[in-house]
XYZ file of C-alpha atoms in Angstrom:
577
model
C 0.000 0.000 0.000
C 1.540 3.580 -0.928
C 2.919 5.414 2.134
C 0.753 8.085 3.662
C 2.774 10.903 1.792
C 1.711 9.370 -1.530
C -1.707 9.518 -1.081
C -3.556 11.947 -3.243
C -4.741 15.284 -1.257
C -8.206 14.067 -1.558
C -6.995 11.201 0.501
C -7.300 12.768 4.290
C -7.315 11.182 8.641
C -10.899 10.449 9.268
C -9.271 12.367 12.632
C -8.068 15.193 11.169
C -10.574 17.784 9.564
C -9.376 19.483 6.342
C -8.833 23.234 6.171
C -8.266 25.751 3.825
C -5.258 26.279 1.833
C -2.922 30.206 1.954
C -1.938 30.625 -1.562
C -1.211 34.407 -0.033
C -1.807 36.905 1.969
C -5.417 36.623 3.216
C -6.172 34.146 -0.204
C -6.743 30.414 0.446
C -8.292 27.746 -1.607
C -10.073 24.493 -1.158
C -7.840 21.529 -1.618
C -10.285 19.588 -3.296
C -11.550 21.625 -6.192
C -9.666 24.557 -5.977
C -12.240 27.228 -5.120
C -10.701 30.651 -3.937
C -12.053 32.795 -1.210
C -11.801 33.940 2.725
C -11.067 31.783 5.271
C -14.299 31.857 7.064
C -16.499 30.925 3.550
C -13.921 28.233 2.444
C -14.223 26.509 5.702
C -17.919 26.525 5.485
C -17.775 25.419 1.578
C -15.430 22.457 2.489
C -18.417 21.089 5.073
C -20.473 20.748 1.826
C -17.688 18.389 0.745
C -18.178 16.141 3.610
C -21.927 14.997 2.178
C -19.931 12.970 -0.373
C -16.552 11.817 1.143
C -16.356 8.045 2.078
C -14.831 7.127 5.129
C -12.435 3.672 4.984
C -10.264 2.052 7.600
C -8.592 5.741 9.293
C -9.139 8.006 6.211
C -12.154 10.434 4.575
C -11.740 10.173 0.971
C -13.163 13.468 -0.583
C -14.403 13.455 -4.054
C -12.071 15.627 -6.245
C -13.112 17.930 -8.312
C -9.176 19.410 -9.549
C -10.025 18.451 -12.978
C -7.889 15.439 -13.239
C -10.731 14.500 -14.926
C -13.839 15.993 -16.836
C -16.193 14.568 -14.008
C -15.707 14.433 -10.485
C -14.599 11.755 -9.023
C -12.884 9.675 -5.915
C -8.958 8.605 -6.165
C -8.359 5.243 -4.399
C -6.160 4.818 -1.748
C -4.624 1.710 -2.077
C -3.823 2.050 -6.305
C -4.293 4.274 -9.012
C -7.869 4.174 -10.069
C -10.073 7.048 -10.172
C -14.052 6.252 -10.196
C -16.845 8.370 -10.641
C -19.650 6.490 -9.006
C -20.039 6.492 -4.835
C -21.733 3.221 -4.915
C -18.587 1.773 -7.097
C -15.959 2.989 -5.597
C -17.322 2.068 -1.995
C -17.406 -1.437 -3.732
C -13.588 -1.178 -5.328
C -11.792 0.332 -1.973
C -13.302 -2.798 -0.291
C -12.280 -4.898 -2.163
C -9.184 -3.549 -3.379
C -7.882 -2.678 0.173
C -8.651 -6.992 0.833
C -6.199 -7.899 -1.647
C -3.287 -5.281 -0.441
C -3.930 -6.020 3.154
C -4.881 -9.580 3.947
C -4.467 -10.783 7.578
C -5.195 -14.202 8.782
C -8.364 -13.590 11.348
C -8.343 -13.354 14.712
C -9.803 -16.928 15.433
C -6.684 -18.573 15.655
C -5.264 -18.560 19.013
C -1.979 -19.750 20.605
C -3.744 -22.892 21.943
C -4.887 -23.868 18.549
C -2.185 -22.980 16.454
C 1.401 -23.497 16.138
C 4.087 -20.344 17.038
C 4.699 -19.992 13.859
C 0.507 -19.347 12.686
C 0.581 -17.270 15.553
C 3.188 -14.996 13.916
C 0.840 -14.693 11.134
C -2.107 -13.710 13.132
C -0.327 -10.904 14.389
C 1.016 -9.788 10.791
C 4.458 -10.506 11.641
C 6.929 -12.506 9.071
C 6.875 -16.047 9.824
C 10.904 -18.376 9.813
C 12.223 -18.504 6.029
C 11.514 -22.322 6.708
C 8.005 -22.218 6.595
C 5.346 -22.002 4.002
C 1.476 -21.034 3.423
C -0.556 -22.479 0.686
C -4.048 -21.034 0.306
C -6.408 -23.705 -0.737
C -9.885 -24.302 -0.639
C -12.570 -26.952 0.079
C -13.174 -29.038 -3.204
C -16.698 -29.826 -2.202
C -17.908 -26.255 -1.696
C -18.053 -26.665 1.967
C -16.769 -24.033 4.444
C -12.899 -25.113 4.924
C -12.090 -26.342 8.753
C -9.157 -25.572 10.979
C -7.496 -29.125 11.670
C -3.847 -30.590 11.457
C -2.867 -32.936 8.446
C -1.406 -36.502 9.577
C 0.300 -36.467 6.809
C 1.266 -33.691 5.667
C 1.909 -32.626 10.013
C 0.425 -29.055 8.431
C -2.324 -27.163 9.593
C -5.467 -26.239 8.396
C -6.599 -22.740 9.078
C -9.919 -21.323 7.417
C -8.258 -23.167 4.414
C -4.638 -21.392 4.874
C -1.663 -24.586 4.937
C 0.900 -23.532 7.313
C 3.531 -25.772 7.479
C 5.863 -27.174 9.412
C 9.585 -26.287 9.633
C 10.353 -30.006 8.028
C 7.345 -30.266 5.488
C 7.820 -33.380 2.532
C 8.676 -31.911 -0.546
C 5.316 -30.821 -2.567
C 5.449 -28.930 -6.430
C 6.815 -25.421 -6.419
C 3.698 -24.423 -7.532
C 1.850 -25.129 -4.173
C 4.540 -23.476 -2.269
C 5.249 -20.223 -1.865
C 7.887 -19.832 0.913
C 6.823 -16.195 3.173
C 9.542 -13.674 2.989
C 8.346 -10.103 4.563
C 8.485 -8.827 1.204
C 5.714 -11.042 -0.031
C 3.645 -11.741 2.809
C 0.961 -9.649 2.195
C 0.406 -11.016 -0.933
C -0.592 -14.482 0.772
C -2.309 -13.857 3.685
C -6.274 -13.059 4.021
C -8.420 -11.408 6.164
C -12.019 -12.258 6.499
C -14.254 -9.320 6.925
C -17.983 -10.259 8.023
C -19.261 -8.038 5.750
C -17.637 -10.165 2.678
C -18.623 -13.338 1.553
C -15.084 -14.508 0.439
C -14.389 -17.789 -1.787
C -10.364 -18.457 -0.332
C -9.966 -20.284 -4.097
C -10.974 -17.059 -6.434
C -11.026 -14.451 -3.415
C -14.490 -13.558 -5.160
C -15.690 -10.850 -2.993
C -20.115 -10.678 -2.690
C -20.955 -7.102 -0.597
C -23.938 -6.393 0.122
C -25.173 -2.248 -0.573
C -26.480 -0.823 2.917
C -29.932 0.368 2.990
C -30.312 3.650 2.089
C -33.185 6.624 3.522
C -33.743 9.713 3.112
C -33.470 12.373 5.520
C -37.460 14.084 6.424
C -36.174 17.238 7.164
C -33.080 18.112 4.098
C -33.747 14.871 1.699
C -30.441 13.864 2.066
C -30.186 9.997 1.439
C -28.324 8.238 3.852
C -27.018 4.872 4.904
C -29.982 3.500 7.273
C -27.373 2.982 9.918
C -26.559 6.945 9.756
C -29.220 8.725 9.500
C -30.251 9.019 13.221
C -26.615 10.633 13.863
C -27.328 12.805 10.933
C -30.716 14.079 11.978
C -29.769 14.437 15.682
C -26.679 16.608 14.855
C -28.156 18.043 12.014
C -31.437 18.897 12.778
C -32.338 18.017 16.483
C -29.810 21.090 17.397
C -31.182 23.800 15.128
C -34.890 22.731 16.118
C -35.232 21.791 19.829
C -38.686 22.494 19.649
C -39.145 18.919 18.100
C -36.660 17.801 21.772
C -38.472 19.723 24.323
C -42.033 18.729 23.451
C -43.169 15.513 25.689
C -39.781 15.338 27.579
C -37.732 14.165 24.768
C -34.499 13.805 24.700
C -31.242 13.344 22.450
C -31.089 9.709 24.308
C -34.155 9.680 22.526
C -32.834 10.906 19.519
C -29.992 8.757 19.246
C -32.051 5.055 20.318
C -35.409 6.040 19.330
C -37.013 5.670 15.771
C -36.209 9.215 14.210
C -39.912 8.762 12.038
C -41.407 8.999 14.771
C -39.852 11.087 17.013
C -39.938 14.238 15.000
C -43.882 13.084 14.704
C -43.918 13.267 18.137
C -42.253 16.468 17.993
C -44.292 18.205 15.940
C -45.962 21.027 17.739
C -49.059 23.370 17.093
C -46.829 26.225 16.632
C -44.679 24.524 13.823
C -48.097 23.786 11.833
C -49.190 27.684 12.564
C -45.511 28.957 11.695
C -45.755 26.846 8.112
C -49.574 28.230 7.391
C -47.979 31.516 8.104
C -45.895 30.953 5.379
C -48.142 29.238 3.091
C -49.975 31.909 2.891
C -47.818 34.655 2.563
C -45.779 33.047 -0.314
C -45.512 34.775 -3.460
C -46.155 31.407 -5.293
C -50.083 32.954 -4.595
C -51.226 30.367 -2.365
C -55.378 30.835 -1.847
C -58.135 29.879 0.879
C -60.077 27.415 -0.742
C -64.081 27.158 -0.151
C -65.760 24.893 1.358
C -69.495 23.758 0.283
C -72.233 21.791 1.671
C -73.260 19.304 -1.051
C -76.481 20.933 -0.752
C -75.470 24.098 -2.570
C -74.538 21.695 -5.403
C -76.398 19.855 -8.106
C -74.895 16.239 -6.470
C -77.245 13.389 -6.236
C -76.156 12.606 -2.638
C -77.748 9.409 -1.256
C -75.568 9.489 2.186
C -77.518 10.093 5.513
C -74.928 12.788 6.606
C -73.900 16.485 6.337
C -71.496 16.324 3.549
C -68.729 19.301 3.195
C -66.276 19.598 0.115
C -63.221 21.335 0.533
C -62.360 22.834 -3.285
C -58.612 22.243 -2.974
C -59.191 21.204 -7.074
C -59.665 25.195 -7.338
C -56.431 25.700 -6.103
C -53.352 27.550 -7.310
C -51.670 24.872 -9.750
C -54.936 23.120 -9.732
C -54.195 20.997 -6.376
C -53.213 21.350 -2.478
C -49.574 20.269 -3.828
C -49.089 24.286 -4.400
C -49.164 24.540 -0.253
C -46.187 22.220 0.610
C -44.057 23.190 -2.264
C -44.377 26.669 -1.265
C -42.957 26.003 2.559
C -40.517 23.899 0.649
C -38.634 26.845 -1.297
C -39.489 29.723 1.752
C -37.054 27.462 3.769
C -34.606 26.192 0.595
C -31.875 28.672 -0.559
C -32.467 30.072 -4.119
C -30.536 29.620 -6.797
C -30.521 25.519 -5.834
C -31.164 22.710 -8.576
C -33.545 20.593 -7.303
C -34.971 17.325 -8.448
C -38.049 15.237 -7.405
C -40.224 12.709 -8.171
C -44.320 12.667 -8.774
C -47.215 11.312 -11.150
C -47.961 15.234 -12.231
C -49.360 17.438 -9.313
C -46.793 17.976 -7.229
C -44.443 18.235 -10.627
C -46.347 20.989 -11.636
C -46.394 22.771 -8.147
C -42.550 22.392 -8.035
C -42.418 23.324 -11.693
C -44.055 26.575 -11.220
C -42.852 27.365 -7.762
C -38.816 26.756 -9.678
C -39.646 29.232 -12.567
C -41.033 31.931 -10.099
C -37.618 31.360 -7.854
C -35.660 30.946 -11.099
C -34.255 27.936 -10.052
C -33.071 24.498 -12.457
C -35.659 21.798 -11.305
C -35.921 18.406 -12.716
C -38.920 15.844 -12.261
C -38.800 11.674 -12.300
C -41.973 10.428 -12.997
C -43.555 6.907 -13.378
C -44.283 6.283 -16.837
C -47.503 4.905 -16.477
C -48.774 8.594 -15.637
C -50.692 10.523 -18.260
C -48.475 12.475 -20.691
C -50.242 15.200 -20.538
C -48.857 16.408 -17.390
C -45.463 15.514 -18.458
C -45.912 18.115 -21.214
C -47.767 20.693 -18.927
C -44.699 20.238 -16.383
C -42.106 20.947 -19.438
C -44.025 24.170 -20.276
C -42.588 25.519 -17.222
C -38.876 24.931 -18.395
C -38.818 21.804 -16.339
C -36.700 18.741 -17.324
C -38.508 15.742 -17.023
C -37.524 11.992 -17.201
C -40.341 8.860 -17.466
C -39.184 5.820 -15.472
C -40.592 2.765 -14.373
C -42.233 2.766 -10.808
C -39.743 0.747 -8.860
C -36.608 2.306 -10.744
C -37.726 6.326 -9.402
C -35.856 5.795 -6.098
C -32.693 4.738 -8.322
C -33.028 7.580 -10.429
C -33.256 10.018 -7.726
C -29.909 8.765 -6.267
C -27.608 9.045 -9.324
C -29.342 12.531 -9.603
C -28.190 13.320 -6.587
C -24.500 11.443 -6.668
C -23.602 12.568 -9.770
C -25.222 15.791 -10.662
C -24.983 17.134 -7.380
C -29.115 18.052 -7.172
C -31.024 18.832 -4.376
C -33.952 16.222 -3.381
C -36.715 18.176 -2.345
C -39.375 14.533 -1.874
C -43.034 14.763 -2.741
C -44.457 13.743 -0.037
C -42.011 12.181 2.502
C -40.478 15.837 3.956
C -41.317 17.494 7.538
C -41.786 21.271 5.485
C -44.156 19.653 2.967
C -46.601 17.702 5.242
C -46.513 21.444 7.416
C -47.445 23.155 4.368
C -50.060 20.550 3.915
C -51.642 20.678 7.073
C -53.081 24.393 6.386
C -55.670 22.838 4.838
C -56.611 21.308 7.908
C -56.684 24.463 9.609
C -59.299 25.689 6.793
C -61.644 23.198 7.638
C -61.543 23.766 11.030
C -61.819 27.814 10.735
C -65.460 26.892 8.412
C -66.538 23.923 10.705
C -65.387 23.814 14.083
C -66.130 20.533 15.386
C -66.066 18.172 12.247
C -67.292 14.757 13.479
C -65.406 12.852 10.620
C -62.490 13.766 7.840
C -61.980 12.328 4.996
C -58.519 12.453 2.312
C -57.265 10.609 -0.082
C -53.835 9.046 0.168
C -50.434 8.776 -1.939
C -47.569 8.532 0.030
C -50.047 10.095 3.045
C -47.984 13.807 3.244
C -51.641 15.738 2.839
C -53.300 12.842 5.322
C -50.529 13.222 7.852
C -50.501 17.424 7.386
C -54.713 17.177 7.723
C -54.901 14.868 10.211
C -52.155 16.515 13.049
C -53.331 19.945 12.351
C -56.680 18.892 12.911
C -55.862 16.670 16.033
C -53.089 19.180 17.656
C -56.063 21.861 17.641
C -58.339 20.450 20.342
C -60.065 17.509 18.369
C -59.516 14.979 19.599
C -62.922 13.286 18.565
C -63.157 14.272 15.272
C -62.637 10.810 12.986
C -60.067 11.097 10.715
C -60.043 8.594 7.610
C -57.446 7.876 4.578
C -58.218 6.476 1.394
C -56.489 4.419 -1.494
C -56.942 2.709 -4.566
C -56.808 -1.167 -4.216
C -54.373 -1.339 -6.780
C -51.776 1.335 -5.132
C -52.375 0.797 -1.095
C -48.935 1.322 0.289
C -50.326 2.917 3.598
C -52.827 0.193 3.989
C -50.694 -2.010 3.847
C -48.225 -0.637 6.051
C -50.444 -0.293 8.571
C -51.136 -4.396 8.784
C -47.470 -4.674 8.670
C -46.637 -1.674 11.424
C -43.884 -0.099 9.144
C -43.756 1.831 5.874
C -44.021 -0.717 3.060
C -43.872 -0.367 -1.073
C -45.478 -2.127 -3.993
C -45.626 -2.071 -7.317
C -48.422 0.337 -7.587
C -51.421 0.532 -10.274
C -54.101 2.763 -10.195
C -56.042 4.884 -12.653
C -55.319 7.304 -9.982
C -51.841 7.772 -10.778
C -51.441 10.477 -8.211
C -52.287 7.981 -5.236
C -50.257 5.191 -6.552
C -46.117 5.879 -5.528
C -43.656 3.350 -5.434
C -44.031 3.140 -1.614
C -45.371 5.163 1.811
C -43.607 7.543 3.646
C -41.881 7.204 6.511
C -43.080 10.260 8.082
C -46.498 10.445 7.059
C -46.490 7.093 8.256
C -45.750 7.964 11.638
C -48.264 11.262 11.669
C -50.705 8.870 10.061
C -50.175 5.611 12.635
C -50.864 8.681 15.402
C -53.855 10.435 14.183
C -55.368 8.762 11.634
C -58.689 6.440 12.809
C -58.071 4.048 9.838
C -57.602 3.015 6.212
C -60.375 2.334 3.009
C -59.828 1.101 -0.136
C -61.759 2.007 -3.598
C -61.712 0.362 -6.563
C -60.950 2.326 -10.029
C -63.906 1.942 -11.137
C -65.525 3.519 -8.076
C -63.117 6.140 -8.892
C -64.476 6.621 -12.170
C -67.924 6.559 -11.269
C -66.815 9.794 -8.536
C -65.319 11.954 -11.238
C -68.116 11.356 -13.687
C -70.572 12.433 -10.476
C -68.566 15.588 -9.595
C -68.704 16.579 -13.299
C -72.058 16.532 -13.799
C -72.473 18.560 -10.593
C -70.216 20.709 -12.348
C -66.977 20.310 -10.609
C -64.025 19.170 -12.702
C -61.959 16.655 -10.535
C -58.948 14.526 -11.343
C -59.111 10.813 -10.253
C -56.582 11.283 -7.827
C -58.931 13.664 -6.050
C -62.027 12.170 -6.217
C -61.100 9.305 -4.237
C -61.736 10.476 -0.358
C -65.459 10.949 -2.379
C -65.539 7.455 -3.829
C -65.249 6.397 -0.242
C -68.085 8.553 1.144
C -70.946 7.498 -1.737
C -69.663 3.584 -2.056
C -69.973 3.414 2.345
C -66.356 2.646 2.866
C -66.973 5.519 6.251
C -69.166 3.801 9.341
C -70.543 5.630 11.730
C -71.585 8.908 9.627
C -75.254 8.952 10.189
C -76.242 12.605 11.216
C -72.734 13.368 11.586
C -70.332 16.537 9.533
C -68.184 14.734 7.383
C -65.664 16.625 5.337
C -64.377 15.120 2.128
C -61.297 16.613 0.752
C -61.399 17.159 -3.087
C -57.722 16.916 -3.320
C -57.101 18.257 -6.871
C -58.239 18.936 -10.103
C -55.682 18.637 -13.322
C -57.511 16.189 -15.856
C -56.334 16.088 -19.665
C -59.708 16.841 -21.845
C -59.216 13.437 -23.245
C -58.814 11.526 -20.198
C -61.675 12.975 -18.691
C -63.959 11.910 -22.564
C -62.819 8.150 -21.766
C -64.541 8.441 -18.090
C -67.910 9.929 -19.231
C -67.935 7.657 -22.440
């Protein structure tokens, strides 16, 4: 392995945090792409380097961006390669550091082994007498630490030693263990690694990755409660003070759901504030008794529609997206992923800010929105469901964008949840609520704005297609779950349920109901005829109401949420045909 004063500057001690460079008087640059500036701004501008430096054995390997090469990229430590990809070249330093510094493992003991094994166990050169052979089991199995009668060798995990007076075998079995060679022959076994002792075939398995609910950042599962506790936790200890919480909490605790258990009135009233002041032109929606309509209501209850269809943008998306750039720097290039609502919030909100946006979306959504959401000067790129997640990443790796999620952030589901506080400003006391669900951001907004204000007996129902129920199922199951989701309602039907919502949802929400499409359909021909143009996507919550998926609503206020209204002409013809 090179010595530490050949390793490229990119190369730095995980101990040992990297500052800027003097070039001159009061001029310094970063060391790993070269930027020039003050002290103070470099230091903070190398933090932003730290989101993608790997850390292996004692060093931080920074990505360089010197222009060594046209992209960015990482410089192993241990030869010459350079690789673009994270995921890769977490993969390569593995396994390239295994074959430059193999040690027998620690399982062999003095009691077990002979002196000279033990010298190899502690990476010392064994006498110029002896010599290793690495073999392995001819019938697949797992190779077993035992002594040879005949040979008088031992077996160790498949590793000959032998003894100082071994009978003569082919030189090309031997290999006699100098200290110049030595590391060439011996092997460590990592538990991590799945390693075959006769091709050294390495099998690594990629850690889970999340993504963080408060800055989108995707994570390693096993980091991201560090990450939001240091992050986060310490710039919001609202979310730490409310019920007693703790950062024992934070650090042992699911983070899901303790930030839903942090989540206070005041939060929801700060993000309305905002909402509502926004210069995207966020506006108070009405809300009708079905009586003022033309609807051929059959349900023995006081039905209430909240008009989010007649929204800015044409859906409630507009309210998230709006807390979601007041509290993102401008100037940012953001990408996301969604069916077509929340793509054309986020579409509209980045031309107002003047920001680069790009939007992943399933390709089973109608390509009419895909067009309406290019209008706006918005890249976007059609996928298959279970690939958007993948897409998302390299966007994020490799083109160093910004995830701003659709529906699984803490400043979206806020937004959301001013249209809970709507409802409650025109009705009070509402005995039952009822919203559809995607991946549950407006249910979980809704439902804890609704709860946190005092009512605590007001019902509070989500609803799904059967073809796309991610948070039905995840409540059966007690964790966030995916599937591959199908549903005419393309805006209810994401690859899988937020973890947040989740949580909010699990908390305050009284249960889940399914509807089938063509329940669906029947809703958005109803509304239309009654004069109200809504999408399938919103029309669902009211699919549940006239099919009796709600009990209990006999003489009661129910509120159904019309969630949105952006229908192509032509896919609206095939519903009333």
């Amino acid at each position: 392995m090179p010595q530490s004063n050949q390793l490229h500057v990119t190369i730095c001690p995980k101990a040992k945090r990297p500052k800027p460079i003097c070039i001159g008087p009061d001029k310094y640059k970063c060391q790993f792409c070269n930027r020039k500036g003050e002290y103070a701004a470099l230091v903070a501008h190398i933090q932003t380097h730290e989101k993608t430096a790997i850390e292996f054995q004692e060093k931080k390997i920074y990505k360089c961006n010197l222009g060594c090469s046209k992209s960015s990229h990482y410089h192993c430590c241990s030869c010459k390669k350079t690789i673009i990809s994270r995921n890769y070249f977490t993969e390569h330093i593995h396994k390239c550091g295994l074959s430059l510094n193999m040690q027998v493992p620690s399982l062999c003991t003095s009691s077990m082994v002979p002196s000279t094994t033990t010298a190899l166990c502690n990476n010392s050169a064994p006498p110029n007498n002896t010599s290793v052979t690495i073999c392995s089991d001819s019938n697949g199995s797992d190779p077993q630490c035992s002594e040879d009668s005949v040979t008088g060798s031992l077996n160790v995990l498949g590793i000959k030693v032998k003894s100082a007076s071994p009978p003569s075998l082919p030189a090309s079995l031997t290999a006699p263990v100098t200290p110049s060679n030595s590391q060439d022959i011996l092997m460590s076994v990592n538990p991590t690694h799945n390693i075959c002792a006769g091709s050294l075939k390495v099998l690594t398995s990629r850690p889970k990755r999340i993504t963080c609910c408060f800055c989108n950042l995707i994570l390693n599962k096993k980091n991201i409660k560090v990450h939001i506790q240091r992050r986060h936790m310490s710039a919001n200890p609202d979310l730490l003070q409310t019920n007693g919480l703790s950062h024992t909490h934070a650090a042992s605790g699911n983070m899901e759901d303790l930030v839903a258990e942090g989540i206070t009135l005041k939060m929801l009233n700060d993000a309305r504030e905002t909402v509502m002041s926004s210069p995207l032109g966020v506006i108070k929606t009405p809300m009708i008794l079905w009586s003022q309509t033309t609807l051929p209501l059959h349900v023995p209850c006081n039905a209430y529609l909240k008009l989010e269809n007649m929204q800015k943008t044409g859906s409630f998306k507009i309210r998230g997206v709006a807390n979601q750039f007041a509290r993102r720097s401008s100037g940012g290039h953001f990408v996301t992923l969604s069916a077509g609502n929340y793509g054309k919030s986020f579409a509209y909100a980045s031309k107002h800010y003047r920001t680069k946006g790009k939007v992943v979306m399933p390709e089973n959504a109608p390509i009419s929105r895909a067009l309406l959401i290019q209008s706006f000067g918005i890249e976007v790129e059609r996928v298959p469901t279970p690939c958007l997640m993948d897409v998302i990443s390299r966007c994020v790796q490799e083109e160093k964008m910004t995830f701003l999620h659709s529906y699984n952030d803490l400043d979206l589901i806020t937004g959301h949840a001013s249209v809970g506080f709507e409802i409650l400003e025109a009705l009070p006391y509402p005995d039952v609520v009822v919203v559809c669900c995607g991946g549950g951001g407006l249910l979980a907004g809704v439902a804890a704005a609704i709860k946190l204000s005092g009512c605590e007996d007001t019902r509070i129902y989500g609803v799904e297609p059967e073809g796309a129920c991610t948070m039905y199922k995840s409540f059966i199951e007690k964790k966030p779950v995916g599937m591959d989701s199908k549903s005419i309602a393309s805006g209810l039907a994401p690859p899988f349920a937020g973890a947040l919502p989740y949580a909010l949802c699990q908390k305050y929400v009284e249960e889940m109901v399914l509807v089938t499409d063509d329940e669906i359909k029947s809703a958005v021909c109803a509304l239309y005829k009654a004069g109200l143009v809504v999408e399938p996507s919103g029309s669902a919550a009211f699919a549940a109401l006239v099919n009796n998926r709600i009990p209990d609503i006999t003489g009661r206020n129910v509120v159904v949420i019309l969630s949105g209204g952006n229908i192509a002409k032509d896919e609206l013809t095939s519903f009333l045909d």
